[in-house]
Amino acid sequence: MNTKRSRMSAEDRRTAILDVATDLLSTHPWEEVTVALLLDAAGISKGGFYHHFTSKDDVLAAVLLRLTEASNSAGQAVYERSEGGAAARFTAYLGGTTRWELEHADKIMGVIRIAMMAGNEAIFLKLEQEARRRATPLMRTLVEEGVREGIFDVIDVDMTVDLLQHAWRMRWVVFAQARQRCATGDLAGGEAMLGERLRLEERMTNRLLGCDAATPVLMPAVGEFLGFLQAP
Amino acid sequence: MNTKRSRMSAEDRRTAILDVATDLLSTHPWEEVTVALLLDAAGISKGGFYHHFTSKDDVLAAVLLRLTEASNSAGQAVYERSEGGAAARFTAYLGGTTRWELEHADKIMGVIRIAMMAGNEAIFLKLEQEARRRATPLMRTLVEEGVREGIFDVIDVDMTVDLLQHAWRMRWVVFAQARQRCATGDLAGGEAMLGERLRLEERMTNRLLGCDAATPVLMPAVGEFLGFLQAP
């Protein structure tokens, strides 16, 4: 262990701590995760830890921002591969980021669980704002391209991007409730709940974009969520 | 002073502290306001203070929520006096709350100044959310009435109210910038900036409400803001 530790660069150590914290997030209530547990699981010394972080909450902030960066990269990659008109590219972006989120659903739900805990609201609102800020440039590009193509008719690009992000922000809370309902045996009810949320967001997204009704932006279909809904 | 103090009920003491804090908010940077200064200005003992509050930040939270309550009461009163169709009543509500805010502009700008200070973002986001939560019931009523009258065509009442509040949230930051511009001598520039913000919010409000174009909801006119813009 010592050999391994001595070979790790500062950056590797930081990554190791974040990897371990991200895993623990999916399996442990955050209040049970201690700095000692993180050190042990990551094979890092106390000094190595405090070189990068001031507390376990500081680690949590870094985990969240790393998840955000990864989600943004996935969105960017999908956008770059996307074809067709602005509405089709926006649809591809929504599908790509949603698929990425579904692949990381356990981590996202771990984060939501922590965010919902009493006393955590203030710091989470701030982190959420930071996460949104990072997603903004690509969203602005997507909206501006649609405006240029005459497909979108927005009131104001910046306010539209801000409101779109706000409209989508509670989705994972609803997705988690839908999965919970499926877990109690009501699969149809859970699917309906999730589908309703997707349709609501889709309609609001098209309204905010002033999207041409002939070529609407589409949210992913409920079918894409079946694996998530039926997970044990 | 002692006689006066002994005659104050617990509720009066709390009010006295909030009154003094609200005044100090308009005139002093919050970091210069100490609990000792609050006690002195309110004529309250240390014990009397800590009976109601745990810290000066706790006082700030209470000041903000009291401002919110007062603003909501003003909005409610205007709503109850308002006549005509749903769009006219919504317009009256917007005008009434804006006029109330203009009368309390120094306090609101004091609050914004504190909110913008490094380290205060997280707690302010939480307080802002709480303030919005309290304004929600009346907003929901206004929207639902318009839907019933067939004047508004909303995607979803709750999401619409949430997005309307989000669309309006940065207005006082822009108003403060507009006043700043006027203070530097560029009165026309300040007025234009403020007018542009009002038009933007008006257009977004009507889009979110799906308001009948023949009877739009209207934001107050720039003329109502001249006293605010030209204040020393």
Short mmCIF file of C-alpha atoms in Angstrom, two decimals:
data_model
loop_
_atom_site.label_atom_id
_atom_site.label_comp_id
_atom_site.label_asym_id
_atom_site.label_seq_id
_atom_site.Cartn_x
_atom_site.Cartn_y
_atom_site.Cartn_z
CA MET A 1 0.00 0.00 0.00
CA ASN A 2 2.84 2.34 0.91
CA THR A 3 4.58 1.64 -2.37
CA LYS A 4 1.43 2.41 -4.28
CA ARG A 5 0.86 5.55 -2.25
CA SER A 6 4.35 6.88 -2.83
CA ARG A 7 3.95 6.42 -6.57
CA MET A 8 0.75 8.49 -6.72
CA SER A 9 1.08 12.04 -7.99
CA ALA A 10 -0.82 14.80 -6.19
CA GLU A 11 -3.38 14.77 -9.00
CA ASP A 12 -3.76 10.98 -8.77
CA ARG A 13 -4.32 11.26 -5.03
CA ARG A 14 -7.02 13.84 -5.56
CA THR A 15 -8.68 11.62 -8.18
CA ALA A 16 -8.46 8.59 -5.89
CA ILE A 17 -10.22 10.46 -3.09
CA LEU A 18 -12.97 11.64 -5.44
CA ASP A 19 -13.41 8.12 -6.90
CA VAL A 20 -13.78 6.60 -3.47
CA ALA A 21 -16.13 9.36 -2.30
CA THR A 22 -18.28 8.94 -5.42
CA ASP A 23 -18.58 5.21 -4.77
CA LEU A 24 -19.35 5.70 -1.07
CA LEU A 25 -22.02 8.20 -2.09
CA SER A 26 -23.98 5.43 -3.80
CA THR A 27 -23.73 3.00 -0.91
CA HIS A 28 -23.53 4.95 2.36
CA PRO A 29 -25.46 7.79 3.97
CA TRP A 30 -23.04 10.73 3.78
CA GLU A 31 -23.20 11.26 7.56
CA GLU A 32 -21.60 7.81 7.97
CA VAL A 33 -18.73 8.70 5.64
CA THR A 34 -15.79 10.04 7.64
CA VAL A 35 -12.49 11.49 6.49
CA ALA A 36 -10.85 8.42 8.10
CA LEU A 37 -13.02 6.12 5.97
CA LEU A 38 -12.13 8.06 2.83
CA LEU A 39 -8.40 7.89 3.66
CA ASP A 40 -8.59 4.18 4.31
CA ALA A 41 -10.57 3.36 1.17
CA ALA A 42 -8.38 5.55 -1.05
CA GLY A 43 -5.09 4.46 0.58
CA ILE A 44 -4.14 8.08 1.22
CA SER A 45 -2.39 9.67 4.20
CA LYS A 46 -4.05 12.36 6.29
CA GLY A 47 -1.51 14.89 5.02
CA GLY A 48 -2.25 13.89 1.43
CA PHE A 49 -5.95 14.41 2.05
CA TYR A 50 -5.64 17.84 3.65
CA HIS A 51 -3.31 18.94 0.87
CA HIS A 52 -6.37 18.81 -1.42
CA PHE A 53 -9.43 19.22 0.77
CA THR A 54 -10.41 21.04 3.95
CA SER A 55 -13.22 18.66 4.99
CA LYS A 56 -15.41 15.85 3.74
CA ASP A 57 -17.95 18.49 2.64
CA ASP A 58 -15.24 20.01 0.52
CA VAL A 59 -14.84 16.55 -1.07
CA LEU A 60 -18.57 16.41 -1.69
CA ALA A 61 -18.44 19.76 -3.51
CA ALA A 62 -15.60 18.46 -5.68
CA VAL A 63 -17.49 15.21 -6.40
CA LEU A 64 -20.52 17.21 -7.51
CA LEU A 65 -18.50 19.48 -9.76
CA ARG A 66 -16.74 16.51 -11.28
CA LEU A 67 -20.10 14.86 -12.00
CA THR A 68 -21.19 18.14 -13.60
CA GLU A 69 -18.07 18.32 -15.74
CA ALA A 70 -18.53 14.73 -16.89
CA SER A 71 -22.19 15.36 -17.71
CA ASN A 72 -21.22 18.48 -19.66
CA SER A 73 -18.56 16.58 -21.59
CA ALA A 74 -21.12 13.93 -22.48
CA GLY A 75 -23.52 16.65 -23.64
CA GLN A 76 -20.77 18.33 -25.66
CA ALA A 77 -19.81 15.03 -27.34
CA VAL A 78 -23.43 14.31 -28.27
CA TYR A 79 -23.85 17.83 -29.59
CA GLU A 80 -20.77 17.51 -31.78
CA ARG A 81 -22.03 14.24 -33.28
CA SER A 82 -25.58 15.55 -33.77
CA GLU A 83 -27.04 16.28 -37.19
CA GLY A 84 -30.07 17.93 -38.72
CA GLY A 85 -31.83 21.14 -37.74
CA ALA A 86 -31.59 22.94 -34.43
CA ALA A 87 -34.59 21.11 -32.92
CA ALA A 88 -33.11 17.72 -33.85
CA ARG A 89 -29.76 18.72 -32.36
CA PHE A 90 -31.44 19.97 -29.18
CA THR A 91 -33.32 16.66 -28.99
CA ALA A 92 -30.04 14.77 -29.41
CA TYR A 93 -28.47 16.85 -26.63
CA LEU A 94 -31.36 16.12 -24.26
CA GLY A 95 -31.22 12.41 -25.10
CA GLY A 96 -27.46 12.24 -24.67
CA THR A 97 -27.32 13.98 -21.32
CA THR A 98 -30.28 11.95 -20.06
CA ARG A 99 -28.60 8.68 -21.09
CA TRP A 100 -25.42 9.79 -19.33
CA GLU A 101 -27.44 10.61 -16.21
CA LEU A 102 -29.20 7.23 -16.33
CA GLU A 103 -25.82 5.49 -16.48
CA HIS A 104 -24.84 7.42 -13.35
CA ALA A 105 -28.24 7.30 -11.68
CA ASP A 106 -26.97 5.79 -8.42
CA LYS A 107 -24.50 8.62 -7.96
CA ILE A 108 -27.07 11.28 -8.84
CA MET A 109 -29.58 9.78 -6.44
CA GLY A 110 -26.89 9.63 -3.76
CA VAL A 111 -26.31 13.34 -4.28
CA ILE A 112 -30.04 14.08 -4.10
CA ARG A 113 -30.32 12.10 -0.87
CA ILE A 114 -27.61 14.27 0.67
CA ALA A 115 -29.11 17.48 -0.73
CA MET A 116 -32.44 16.63 0.89
CA MET A 117 -30.92 16.21 4.35
CA ALA A 118 -31.73 18.98 6.83
CA GLY A 119 -29.03 21.62 6.98
CA ASN A 120 -27.64 20.89 3.53
CA GLU A 121 -30.03 23.04 1.46
CA ALA A 122 -27.97 26.22 1.42
CA ILE A 123 -24.71 24.65 0.27
CA PHE A 124 -26.50 22.51 -2.30
CA LEU A 125 -28.31 25.45 -3.82
CA LYS A 126 -24.95 27.11 -4.28
CA LEU A 127 -23.40 24.02 -5.84
CA GLU A 128 -26.41 23.59 -8.09
CA GLN A 129 -25.98 27.17 -9.27
CA GLU A 130 -22.33 26.52 -10.02
CA ALA A 131 -23.24 23.34 -11.92
CA ARG A 132 -25.77 25.26 -14.00
CA ARG A 133 -23.26 28.00 -14.73
CA ARG A 134 -20.97 25.39 -16.27
CA ALA A 135 -23.70 23.92 -18.45
CA THR A 136 -24.73 27.35 -19.73
CA PRO A 137 -22.32 27.94 -22.66
CA LEU A 138 -23.39 24.85 -24.63
CA MET A 139 -27.06 25.51 -23.90
CA ARG A 140 -26.63 29.06 -25.16
CA THR A 141 -25.05 27.76 -28.36
CA LEU A 142 -27.93 25.36 -28.92
CA VAL A 143 -30.51 28.10 -28.43
CA GLU A 144 -28.68 30.66 -30.56
CA GLU A 145 -28.32 28.21 -33.45
CA GLY A 146 -32.07 27.57 -33.39
CA VAL A 147 -32.75 31.30 -33.42
CA ARG A 148 -30.40 31.78 -36.36
CA GLU A 149 -32.15 28.96 -38.25
CA GLY A 150 -35.53 30.55 -37.52
CA ILE A 151 -36.69 27.38 -35.70
CA PHE A 152 -36.69 28.91 -32.19
CA ASP A 153 -38.29 32.22 -31.28
CA VAL A 154 -37.02 33.11 -27.82
CA ILE A 155 -37.74 36.19 -25.70
CA ASP A 156 -34.08 36.46 -24.66
CA VAL A 157 -31.31 33.87 -24.98
CA ASP A 158 -29.82 34.22 -21.48
CA MET A 159 -33.15 34.27 -19.66
CA THR A 160 -34.38 31.34 -21.75
CA VAL A 161 -31.33 29.21 -20.90
CA ASP A 162 -31.73 30.11 -17.22
CA LEU A 163 -35.43 29.19 -17.21
CA LEU A 164 -34.86 25.95 -19.14
CA GLN A 165 -32.34 24.84 -16.54
CA HIS A 166 -34.76 25.83 -13.80
CA ALA A 167 -37.60 23.91 -15.45
CA TRP A 168 -35.51 20.71 -15.54
CA ARG A 169 -34.00 21.00 -12.08
CA MET A 170 -36.47 18.89 -10.10
CA ARG A 171 -36.61 16.04 -12.62
CA TRP A 172 -34.41 13.63 -10.67
CA VAL A 173 -36.48 14.10 -7.55
CA VAL A 174 -39.53 12.99 -9.56
CA PHE A 175 -37.57 10.17 -11.25
CA ALA A 176 -36.53 8.91 -7.80
CA GLN A 177 -40.17 8.98 -6.64
CA ALA A 178 -41.22 7.13 -9.79
CA ARG A 179 -38.61 4.42 -9.14
CA GLN A 180 -39.77 4.20 -5.54
CA ARG A 181 -43.32 3.59 -6.76
CA CYS A 182 -42.10 0.85 -9.09
CA ALA A 183 -40.18 -0.70 -6.20
CA THR A 184 -43.44 -1.02 -4.25
CA GLY A 185 -44.85 -3.08 -7.15
CA ASP A 186 -46.76 -0.31 -8.94
CA LEU A 187 -44.75 -0.41 -12.16
CA ALA A 188 -47.50 1.18 -14.27
CA GLY A 189 -47.91 4.01 -11.75
CA GLY A 190 -44.18 4.67 -11.67
CA GLU A 191 -43.95 4.69 -15.45
CA ALA A 192 -46.94 7.03 -15.73
CA MET A 193 -45.41 9.41 -13.17
CA LEU A 194 -42.11 9.53 -15.03
CA GLY A 195 -43.81 9.90 -18.41
CA GLU A 196 -45.93 12.77 -17.12
CA ARG A 197 -42.83 14.59 -15.89
CA LEU A 198 -41.10 14.14 -19.25
CA ARG A 199 -44.12 15.43 -21.16
CA LEU A 200 -44.40 18.43 -18.84
CA GLU A 201 -40.74 19.32 -19.34
CA GLU A 202 -41.03 18.77 -23.08
CA ARG A 203 -43.99 21.12 -23.40
CA MET A 204 -42.34 23.79 -21.22
CA THR A 205 -39.08 23.47 -23.15
CA ASN A 206 -40.86 24.01 -26.46
CA ARG A 207 -42.77 26.97 -25.11
CA LEU A 208 -39.64 28.65 -23.73
CA LEU A 209 -37.79 28.01 -27.00
CA GLY A 210 -40.76 29.27 -29.02
CA CYS A 211 -40.12 26.16 -31.05
CA ASP A 212 -41.80 25.71 -34.40
CA ALA A 213 -44.68 23.27 -33.72
CA ALA A 214 -43.85 21.30 -36.88
CA THR A 215 -40.40 20.34 -35.54
CA PRO A 216 -40.62 20.19 -31.75
CA VAL A 217 -37.78 19.41 -29.38
CA LEU A 218 -38.39 15.97 -27.88
CA MET A 219 -37.55 14.55 -24.48
CA PRO A 220 -36.35 10.92 -24.36
CA ALA A 221 -39.10 8.30 -24.31
CA VAL A 222 -40.15 6.52 -21.10
CA GLY A 223 -38.78 3.33 -22.62
CA GLU A 224 -35.25 4.60 -22.10
CA PHE A 225 -35.93 4.68 -18.35
CA LEU A 226 -37.22 1.12 -17.91
CA GLY A 227 -33.87 -0.22 -16.70
CA PHE A 228 -33.64 2.61 -14.20
CA LEU A 229 -37.23 2.17 -13.00
CA GLN A 230 -36.89 -1.58 -12.52
CA ALA A 231 -33.46 -1.52 -10.86
CA PRO A 232 -33.40 -3.42 -7.57
CA MET B 1 -34.10 53.43 29.26
CA ASN B 2 -34.48 50.73 31.86
CA THR B 3 -38.10 51.67 32.46
CA LYS B 4 -38.83 51.44 28.77
CA ARG B 5 -36.99 48.16 28.48
CA SER B 6 -38.90 46.56 31.33
CA ARG B 7 -42.19 47.54 29.77
CA MET B 8 -41.40 45.83 26.47
CA SER B 9 -43.00 42.47 25.86
CA ALA B 10 -40.91 39.69 24.31
CA GLU B 11 -42.66 40.29 20.99
CA ASP B 12 -41.96 44.05 21.21
CA ARG B 13 -38.31 43.34 21.89
CA ARG B 14 -38.10 41.11 18.86
CA THR B 15 -39.77 43.79 16.73
CA ALA B 16 -37.44 46.47 18.09
CA ILE B 17 -34.39 44.42 17.14
CA LEU B 18 -35.74 43.80 13.63
CA ASP B 19 -36.63 47.49 13.18
CA VAL B 20 -33.17 48.59 14.18
CA ALA B 21 -31.51 45.94 12.02
CA THR B 22 -33.64 46.93 9.02
CA ASP B 23 -32.60 50.57 9.45
CA LEU B 24 -28.93 49.68 9.89
CA LEU B 25 -29.18 47.58 6.73
CA SER B 26 -29.84 50.71 4.68
CA THR B 27 -27.03 52.72 6.21
CA HIS B 28 -24.20 50.37 7.24
CA PRO B 29 -22.31 47.52 5.59
CA TRP B 30 -23.57 44.43 7.41
CA GLU B 31 -20.04 43.44 8.44
CA GLU B 32 -19.89 46.64 10.52
CA VAL B 33 -23.12 45.80 12.32
CA THR B 34 -22.39 43.94 15.57
CA VAL B 35 -24.75 42.38 18.08
CA ALA B 36 -23.54 45.05 20.54
CA LEU B 37 -24.56 47.80 18.10
CA LEU B 38 -28.00 46.20 17.63
CA LEU B 39 -28.50 45.93 21.40
CA ASP B 40 -27.49 49.53 21.92
CA ALA B 41 -29.66 50.92 19.15
CA ALA B 42 -32.68 48.84 20.18
CA GLY B 43 -32.20 49.42 23.93
CA ILE B 44 -32.25 45.67 24.57
CA SER B 45 -30.20 43.55 26.98
CA LYS B 46 -27.91 40.80 25.78
CA GLY B 47 -30.22 38.22 27.40
CA GLY B 48 -33.22 39.75 25.64
CA PHE B 49 -31.41 39.47 22.32
CA TYR B 50 -30.34 35.86 22.70
CA HIS B 51 -33.83 34.92 23.80
CA HIS B 52 -34.91 35.62 20.20
CA PHE B 53 -31.82 35.19 18.03
CA THR B 54 -28.69 33.08 17.95
CA SER B 55 -26.53 35.55 15.97
CA LYS B 56 -26.69 38.67 13.85
CA ASP B 57 -27.06 36.46 10.77
CA ASP B 58 -30.13 34.98 12.41
CA VAL B 59 -31.44 38.55 12.70
CA LEU B 60 -30.72 39.11 9.02
CA ALA B 61 -32.75 36.03 8.10
CA ALA B 62 -35.66 37.32 10.20
CA VAL B 63 -35.38 40.80 8.63
CA LEU B 64 -35.56 39.25 5.17
CA LEU B 65 -38.54 37.11 6.00
CA ARG B 66 -40.32 40.10 7.53
CA LEU B 67 -39.68 42.10 4.36
CA THR B 68 -41.10 39.16 2.39
CA GLU B 69 -44.19 38.98 4.58
CA ALA B 70 -44.78 42.73 4.22
CA SER B 71 -44.35 42.53 0.46
CA ASN B 72 -46.77 39.61 0.31
CA SER B 73 -49.33 41.50 2.41
CA ALA B 74 -49.05 44.46 0.05
CA GLY B 75 -49.55 42.12 -2.92
CA GLN B 76 -52.53 40.47 -1.24
CA ALA B 77 -54.13 43.85 -0.47
CA VAL B 78 -53.70 45.02 -4.06
CA TYR B 79 -55.10 41.73 -5.34
CA GLU B 80 -58.19 42.05 -3.14
CA ARG B 81 -58.87 45.58 -4.40
CA SER B 82 -58.22 44.67 -8.05
CA GLU B 83 -60.98 44.51 -10.64
CA GLY B 84 -61.51 43.35 -14.20
CA GLY B 85 -60.29 40.22 -15.93
CA ALA B 86 -57.42 38.00 -14.83
CA ALA B 87 -54.83 39.87 -16.91
CA ALA B 88 -55.88 43.21 -15.40
CA ARG B 89 -55.75 41.73 -11.90
CA PHE B 90 -52.31 40.23 -12.58
CA THR B 91 -51.18 43.64 -13.86
CA ALA B 92 -52.53 45.28 -10.68
CA TYR B 93 -50.67 42.74 -8.55
CA LEU B 94 -47.39 43.41 -10.37
CA GLY B 95 -47.89 47.17 -10.06
CA GLY B 96 -48.78 46.96 -6.36
CA THR B 97 -45.85 44.79 -5.36
CA THR B 98 -43.47 46.91 -7.46
CA ARG B 99 -44.71 50.12 -5.80
CA TRP B 100 -44.26 48.52 -2.39
CA GLU B 101 -40.73 47.50 -3.35
CA LEU B 102 -39.93 51.00 -4.61
CA GLU B 103 -41.06 52.43 -1.26
CA HIS B 104 -38.64 50.04 0.44
CA ALA B 105 -35.90 50.26 -2.17
CA ASP B 106 -33.16 51.23 0.29
CA LYS B 107 -33.84 48.15 2.40
CA ILE B 108 -34.01 45.86 -0.63
CA MET B 109 -30.76 47.26 -2.01
CA GLY B 110 -29.18 46.84 1.44
CA VAL B 111 -30.20 43.19 1.32
CA ILE B 112 -28.83 42.76 -2.21
CA ARG B 113 -25.53 44.33 -1.15
CA ILE B 114 -25.21 41.75 1.62
CA ALA B 115 -26.29 38.90 -0.66
CA MET B 116 -23.56 39.83 -3.15
CA MET B 117 -20.81 39.68 -0.53
CA ALA B 118 -18.44 36.71 -0.83
CA GLY B 119 -19.46 33.83 1.42
CA ASN B 120 -23.12 34.88 1.68
CA GLU B 121 -24.42 33.24 -1.51
CA ALA B 122 -25.44 29.92 -0.01
CA ILE B 123 -27.47 31.29 2.87
CA PHE B 124 -29.09 33.91 0.62
CA LEU B 125 -30.14 31.34 -1.95
CA LYS B 126 -31.88 29.47 0.84
CA LEU B 127 -33.59 32.58 2.17
CA GLU B 128 -34.64 33.54 -1.34
CA GLN B 129 -36.20 30.13 -1.80
CA GLU B 130 -38.10 30.52 1.45
CA ALA B 131 -39.27 34.00 0.38
CA ARG B 132 -40.53 32.59 -2.92
CA ARG B 133 -42.31 29.76 -1.18
CA ARG B 134 -44.32 32.31 0.80
CA ALA B 135 -45.28 34.29 -2.29
CA THR B 136 -46.43 31.17 -4.11
CA PRO B 137 -50.04 30.73 -2.90
CA LEU B 138 -51.24 34.13 -4.16
CA MET B 139 -49.36 33.70 -7.44
CA ARG B 140 -50.99 30.32 -7.90
CA THR B 141 -54.42 31.86 -7.32
CA LEU B 142 -53.75 34.57 -9.90
CA VAL B 143 -52.65 32.03 -12.49
CA GLU B 144 -55.50 29.60 -11.80
CA GLU B 145 -58.10 32.36 -12.13
CA GLY B 146 -56.71 33.34 -15.52
CA VAL B 147 -56.82 29.71 -16.64
CA ARG B 148 -60.44 29.40 -15.49
CA GLU B 149 -61.35 32.57 -17.39
CA GLY B 150 -59.65 31.21 -20.51
CA ILE B 151 -57.25 34.22 -20.59
CA PHE B 152 -54.12 32.25 -19.62
CA ASP B 153 -53.01 29.02 -21.25
CA VAL B 154 -50.30 27.57 -19.01
CA ILE B 155 -48.35 24.34 -19.38
CA ASP B 156 -48.64 23.62 -15.65
CA VAL B 157 -49.66 25.97 -12.83
CA ASP B 158 -46.93 25.04 -10.33
CA MET B 159 -44.10 25.06 -12.85
CA THR B 160 -45.37 28.33 -14.31
CA VAL B 161 -45.41 30.05 -10.92
CA ASP B 162 -41.93 28.73 -10.18
CA LEU B 163 -40.57 29.97 -13.52
CA LEU B 164 -42.27 33.37 -13.22
CA GLN B 165 -40.61 33.90 -9.85
CA HIS B 166 -37.32 32.79 -11.34
CA ALA B 167 -37.72 35.16 -14.31
CA TRP B 168 -38.23 38.13 -11.96
CA ARG B 169 -35.53 37.29 -9.46
CA MET B 170 -32.65 39.35 -10.84
CA ARG B 171 -34.70 42.49 -11.43
CA TRP B 172 -33.42 44.43 -8.42
CA VAL B 173 -29.83 43.76 -9.39
CA VAL B 174 -30.58 45.38 -12.77
CA PHE B 175 -32.58 48.20 -11.13
CA ALA B 176 -29.60 48.92 -8.87
CA GLN B 177 -27.26 49.03 -11.89
CA ALA B 178 -29.69 51.36 -13.68
CA ARG B 179 -29.74 53.70 -10.68
CA GLN B 180 -25.95 53.59 -10.57
CA ARG B 181 -25.83 54.66 -14.20
CA CYS B 182 -28.19 57.55 -13.50
CA ALA B 183 -25.99 58.55 -10.54
CA THR B 184 -23.04 58.93 -12.91
CA GLY B 185 -25.06 61.43 -14.93
CA ASP B 186 -26.35 59.11 -17.65
CA LEU B 187 -30.04 59.43 -16.82
CA ALA B 188 -31.20 58.36 -20.29
CA GLY B 189 -28.94 55.29 -20.20
CA GLY B 190 -30.23 54.28 -16.75
CA GLU B 191 -33.85 54.72 -17.81
CA ALA B 192 -33.27 52.71 -20.98
CA MET B 193 -31.62 49.90 -19.02
CA LEU B 194 -34.49 49.72 -16.56
CA GLY B 195 -37.10 49.93 -19.31
CA GLU B 196 -35.43 47.13 -21.23
CA ARG B 197 -35.50 44.89 -18.17
CA LEU B 198 -39.19 45.61 -17.58
CA ARG B 199 -40.06 44.83 -21.21
CA LEU B 200 -38.06 41.61 -21.07
CA GLU B 201 -39.86 40.46 -17.93
CA GLU B 202 -43.21 41.50 -19.37
CA ARG B 203 -42.69 39.48 -22.55
CA MET B 204 -41.47 36.42 -20.63
CA THR B 205 -44.36 36.70 -18.17
CA ASN B 206 -46.90 36.74 -20.99
CA ARG B 207 -45.23 33.82 -22.71
CA LEU B 208 -45.18 31.71 -19.54
CA LEU B 209 -48.81 32.59 -18.82
CA GLY B 210 -49.77 31.87 -22.43
CA CYS B 211 -51.63 35.14 -22.10
CA ASP B 212 -54.16 36.15 -24.74
CA ALA B 213 -52.31 38.73 -26.88
CA ALA B 214 -55.36 41.00 -26.90
CA THR B 215 -55.21 41.48 -23.12
CA PRO B 216 -51.58 41.16 -22.04
CA VAL B 217 -50.29 41.37 -18.50
CA LEU B 218 -48.37 44.65 -18.15
CA MET B 219 -45.33 45.53 -16.06
CA PRO B 220 -45.32 48.99 -14.43
CA ALA B 221 -44.09 51.84 -16.66
CA VAL B 222 -40.58 53.27 -16.35
CA GLY B 223 -42.19 56.52 -15.16
CA GLU B 224 -43.01 54.87 -11.84
CA PHE B 225 -39.29 54.38 -11.25
CA LEU B 226 -38.11 57.94 -11.87
CA GLY B 227 -38.01 58.85 -8.17
CA PHE B 228 -36.01 55.71 -7.48
CA LEU B 229 -33.62 56.30 -10.38
CA GLN B 230 -32.96 59.91 -9.44
CA ALA B 231 -32.60 59.33 -5.69
CA PRO B 232 -29.38 60.82 -4.32
#
